[in-house]
Every structure is written in C-alpha cells, then in structure tokens.
mmCIF file of C-alpha atoms in Angstrom:
data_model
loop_
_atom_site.group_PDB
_atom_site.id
_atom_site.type_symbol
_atom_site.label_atom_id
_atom_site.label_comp_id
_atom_site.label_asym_id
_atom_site.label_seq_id
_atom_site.Cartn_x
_atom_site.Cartn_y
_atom_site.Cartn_z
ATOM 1 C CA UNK A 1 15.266 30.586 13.521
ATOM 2 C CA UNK A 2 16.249 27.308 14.262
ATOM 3 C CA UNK A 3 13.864 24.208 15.661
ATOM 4 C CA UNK A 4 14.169 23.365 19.482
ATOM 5 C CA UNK A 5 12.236 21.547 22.306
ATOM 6 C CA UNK A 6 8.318 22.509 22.217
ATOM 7 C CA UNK A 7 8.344 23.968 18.532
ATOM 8 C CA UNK A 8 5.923 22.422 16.265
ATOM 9 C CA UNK A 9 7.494 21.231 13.070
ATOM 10 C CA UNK A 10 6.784 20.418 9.718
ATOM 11 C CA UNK A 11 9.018 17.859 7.629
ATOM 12 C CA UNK A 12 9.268 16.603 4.568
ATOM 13 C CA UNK A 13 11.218 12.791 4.327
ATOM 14 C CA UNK A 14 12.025 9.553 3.093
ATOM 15 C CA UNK A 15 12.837 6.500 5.062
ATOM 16 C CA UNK A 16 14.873 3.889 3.558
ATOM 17 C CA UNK A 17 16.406 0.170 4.800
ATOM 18 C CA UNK A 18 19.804 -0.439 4.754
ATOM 19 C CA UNK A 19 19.065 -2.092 1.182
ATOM 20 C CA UNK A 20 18.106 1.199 -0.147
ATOM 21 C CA UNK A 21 14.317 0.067 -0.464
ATOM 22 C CA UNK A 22 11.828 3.150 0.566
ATOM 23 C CA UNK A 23 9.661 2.020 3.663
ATOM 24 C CA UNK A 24 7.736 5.788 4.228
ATOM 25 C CA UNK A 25 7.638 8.728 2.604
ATOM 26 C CA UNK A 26 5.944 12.090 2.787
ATOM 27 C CA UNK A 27 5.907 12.241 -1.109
ATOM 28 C CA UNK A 28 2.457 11.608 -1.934
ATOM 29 C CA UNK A 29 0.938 14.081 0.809
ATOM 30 C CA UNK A 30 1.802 17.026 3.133
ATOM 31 C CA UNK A 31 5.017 16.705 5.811
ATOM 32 C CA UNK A 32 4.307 15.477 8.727
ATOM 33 C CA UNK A 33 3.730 17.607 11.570
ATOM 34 C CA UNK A 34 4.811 17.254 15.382
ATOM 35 C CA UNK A 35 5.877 18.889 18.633
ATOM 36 C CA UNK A 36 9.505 18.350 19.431
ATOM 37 C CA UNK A 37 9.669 16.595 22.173
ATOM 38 C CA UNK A 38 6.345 15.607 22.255
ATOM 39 C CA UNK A 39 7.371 12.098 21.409
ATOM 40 C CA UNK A 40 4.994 11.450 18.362
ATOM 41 C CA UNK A 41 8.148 10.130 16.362
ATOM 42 C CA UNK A 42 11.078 8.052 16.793
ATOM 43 C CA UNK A 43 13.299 9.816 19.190
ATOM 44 C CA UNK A 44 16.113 9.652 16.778
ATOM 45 C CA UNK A 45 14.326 11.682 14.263
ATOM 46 C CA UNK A 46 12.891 14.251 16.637
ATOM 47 C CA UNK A 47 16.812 15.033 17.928
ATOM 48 C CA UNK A 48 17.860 15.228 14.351
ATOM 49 C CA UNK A 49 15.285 18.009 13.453
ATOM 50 C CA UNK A 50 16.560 20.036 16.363
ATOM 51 C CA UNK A 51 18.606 22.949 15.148
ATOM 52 C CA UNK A 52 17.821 22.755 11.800
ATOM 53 C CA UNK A 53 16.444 25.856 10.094
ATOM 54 C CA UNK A 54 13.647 26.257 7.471
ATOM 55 C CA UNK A 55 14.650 24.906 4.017
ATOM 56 C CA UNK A 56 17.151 22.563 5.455
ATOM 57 C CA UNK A 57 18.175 19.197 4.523
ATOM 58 C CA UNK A 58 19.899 16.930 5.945
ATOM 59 C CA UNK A 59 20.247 12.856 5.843
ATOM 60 C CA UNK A 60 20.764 10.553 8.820
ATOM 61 C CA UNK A 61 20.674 7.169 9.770
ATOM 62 C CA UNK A 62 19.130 6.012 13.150
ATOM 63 C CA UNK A 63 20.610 2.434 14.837
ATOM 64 C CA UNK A 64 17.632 -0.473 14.835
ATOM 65 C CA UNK A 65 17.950 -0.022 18.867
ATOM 66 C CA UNK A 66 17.351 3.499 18.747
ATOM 67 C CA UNK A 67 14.784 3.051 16.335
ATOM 68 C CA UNK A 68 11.692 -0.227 17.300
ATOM 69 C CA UNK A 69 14.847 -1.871 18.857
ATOM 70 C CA UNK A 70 15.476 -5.595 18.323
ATOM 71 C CA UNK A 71 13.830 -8.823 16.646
ATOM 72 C CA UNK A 72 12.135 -10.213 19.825
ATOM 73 C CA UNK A 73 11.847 -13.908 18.472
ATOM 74 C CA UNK A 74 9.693 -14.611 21.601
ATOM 75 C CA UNK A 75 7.077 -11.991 20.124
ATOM 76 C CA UNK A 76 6.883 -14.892 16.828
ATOM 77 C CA UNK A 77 4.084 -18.071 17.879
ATOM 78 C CA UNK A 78 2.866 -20.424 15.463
ATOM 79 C CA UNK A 79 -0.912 -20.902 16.829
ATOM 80 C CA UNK A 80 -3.036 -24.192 15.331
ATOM 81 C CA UNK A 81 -5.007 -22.641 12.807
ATOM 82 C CA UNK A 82 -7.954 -24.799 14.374
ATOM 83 C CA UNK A 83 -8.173 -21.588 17.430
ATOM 84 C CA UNK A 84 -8.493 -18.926 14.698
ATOM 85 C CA UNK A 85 -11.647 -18.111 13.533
ATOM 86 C CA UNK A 86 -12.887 -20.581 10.887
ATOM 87 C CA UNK A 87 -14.062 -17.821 8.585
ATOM 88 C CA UNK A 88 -10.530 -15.760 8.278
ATOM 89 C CA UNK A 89 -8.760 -16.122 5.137
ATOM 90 C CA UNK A 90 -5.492 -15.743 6.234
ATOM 91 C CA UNK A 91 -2.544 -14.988 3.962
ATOM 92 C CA UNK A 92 1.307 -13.693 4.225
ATOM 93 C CA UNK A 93 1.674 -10.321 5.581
ATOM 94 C CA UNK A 94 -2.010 -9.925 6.908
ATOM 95 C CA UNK A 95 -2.446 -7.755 9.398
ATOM 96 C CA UNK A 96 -4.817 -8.961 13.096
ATOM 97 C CA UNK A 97 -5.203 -7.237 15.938
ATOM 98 C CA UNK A 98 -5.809 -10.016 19.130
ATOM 99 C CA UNK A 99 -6.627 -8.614 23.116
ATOM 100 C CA UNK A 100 -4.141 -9.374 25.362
ATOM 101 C CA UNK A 101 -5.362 -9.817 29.303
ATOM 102 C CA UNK A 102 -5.828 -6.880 30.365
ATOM 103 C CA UNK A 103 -8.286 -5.507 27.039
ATOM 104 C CA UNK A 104 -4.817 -4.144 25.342
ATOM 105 C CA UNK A 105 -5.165 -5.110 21.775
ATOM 106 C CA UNK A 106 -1.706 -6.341 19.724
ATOM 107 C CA UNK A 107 -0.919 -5.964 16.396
ATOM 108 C CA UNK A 108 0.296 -9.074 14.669
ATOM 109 C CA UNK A 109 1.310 -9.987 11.010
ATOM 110 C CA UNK A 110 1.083 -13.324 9.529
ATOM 111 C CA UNK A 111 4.769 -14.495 9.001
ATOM 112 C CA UNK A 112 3.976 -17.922 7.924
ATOM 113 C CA UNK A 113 1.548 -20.366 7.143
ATOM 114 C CA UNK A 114 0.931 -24.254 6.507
ATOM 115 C CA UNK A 115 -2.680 -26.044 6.954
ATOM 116 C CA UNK A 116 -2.219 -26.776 10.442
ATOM 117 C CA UNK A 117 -0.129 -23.776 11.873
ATOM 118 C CA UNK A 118 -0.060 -19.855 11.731
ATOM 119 C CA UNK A 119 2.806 -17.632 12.569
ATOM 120 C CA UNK A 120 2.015 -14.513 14.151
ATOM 121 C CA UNK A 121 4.474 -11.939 14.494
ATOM 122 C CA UNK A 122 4.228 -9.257 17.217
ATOM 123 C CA UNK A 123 7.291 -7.359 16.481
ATOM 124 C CA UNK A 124 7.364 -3.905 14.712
ATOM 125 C CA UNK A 125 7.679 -4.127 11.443
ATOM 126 C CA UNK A 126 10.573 -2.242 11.807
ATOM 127 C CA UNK A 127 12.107 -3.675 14.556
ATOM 128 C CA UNK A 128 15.490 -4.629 13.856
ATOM 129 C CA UNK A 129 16.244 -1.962 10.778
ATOM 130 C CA UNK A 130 18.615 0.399 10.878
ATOM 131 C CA UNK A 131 16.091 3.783 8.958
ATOM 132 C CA UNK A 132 17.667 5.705 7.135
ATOM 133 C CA UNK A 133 15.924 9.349 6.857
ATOM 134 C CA UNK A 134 16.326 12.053 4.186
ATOM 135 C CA UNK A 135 14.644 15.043 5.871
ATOM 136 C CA UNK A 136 13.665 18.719 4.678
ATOM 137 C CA UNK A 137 12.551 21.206 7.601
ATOM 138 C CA UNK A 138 9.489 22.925 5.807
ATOM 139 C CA UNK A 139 8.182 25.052 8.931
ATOM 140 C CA UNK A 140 8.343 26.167 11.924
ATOM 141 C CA UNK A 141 5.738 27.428 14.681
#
C-alpha cells in the first residue's frame, strides 16, 4: 500500500543544511504524524512521502523557495533598546513574540545587539535554506 492524498502518515527523519549540520530530527521521540495534504508540513515534504510504502527510505532535498522561501531583509529592524521593556535581558538568538495591528502576534529572534540598538529578525529561521530530509515511512492509516 502506498501513501496518497488524505492518508495519515507516520515518518521518521532528519533535516540537514546544505553544510551538513542537523536542524530537526525525529531521533529522540516518535515520527511525526500528519494528513497528506492536510498542509501541517512543508509542501515539499508532504509530496515526497506520497507513494512511498511502509519501511521506505528515501532522501531529498527541498529548494529554500519551496521550503520558508527567501531572506526578507525588510523583516530585520534594529529598534532603540530604550522602547523595549527595561526589565528584558536580551541576548543573541532570544526568542520574542511582539502584536502586530491587528492582535496577530510575530515571532522575532534577536540577531544583534549593541547598548543602544536591537535587531529583531522576523524571518523563519529557515528561510533561505535549502533542507535536506532523510525520511523513513513508518505507517500508514
């Protein structure tokens, strides 16, 4: 039986950047689970499950733009530290959330730091990597 549209899959994988460095992996717990086509993963990932059969492996590599897409340097702002809250101990690689307008709330990483001036980073962490996925189909339903 092979996997197609609506099936609900299990898989076992490891991401990897282009520089070989592991970004994800189902190693240290269960596969993942998820409905093909039900667009809880990268698209790229969901098309390369379909067809494969149970105890199948297979290795792929899915474009950046396929993947979180492009660096968008206008998603980057250095903000005046003197508008963050006084009492946040900021450091490289944090993680914020901010509201936008409209009560949507952003995920941002601190890129950068001097006394004055915070970058905050908007972009995917991902965005702009080619992912590389080693994959093992571990179940259908």
């Amino acid at each position: 039986m092979a996997a197609g549209n609506g099936d609900t899959v299990r898989v076992h994988y490891t991401g990897t950047l282009s520089d070989g460095s592991v970004f994800d992996s189902s190693a240290d717990g269960g596969p993942i689970e998820f409905v093909i086509g039900g667009a809880a993963v990268i698209p790229g990932f969901e098309h390369a499950v379909v067809g494969m059969e149970i105890g199948q492996s297979k290795t792929f590599t899915i474009p950046s733009a396929e993947a979180y897409g492009e660096r968008d340097p206008r998603l980057a702002q250095d903000v005046p530290r003197s508008q963050l809250p006084p009492e946040l101990e900021l450091f490289l690689g944090m993680r914020l959330t901010a509201s936008n307008g409209d009560g949507r709330e952003i995920a941002l990483v601190v890129t950068s730091l001097t006394d004055e001036m915070a970058r905050l980073d908007a972009n995917h962490p991902l965005a702009g990597e080619d992912l590389t996925f080693a994959i093992e189909l571990v179940g259908i339903n």
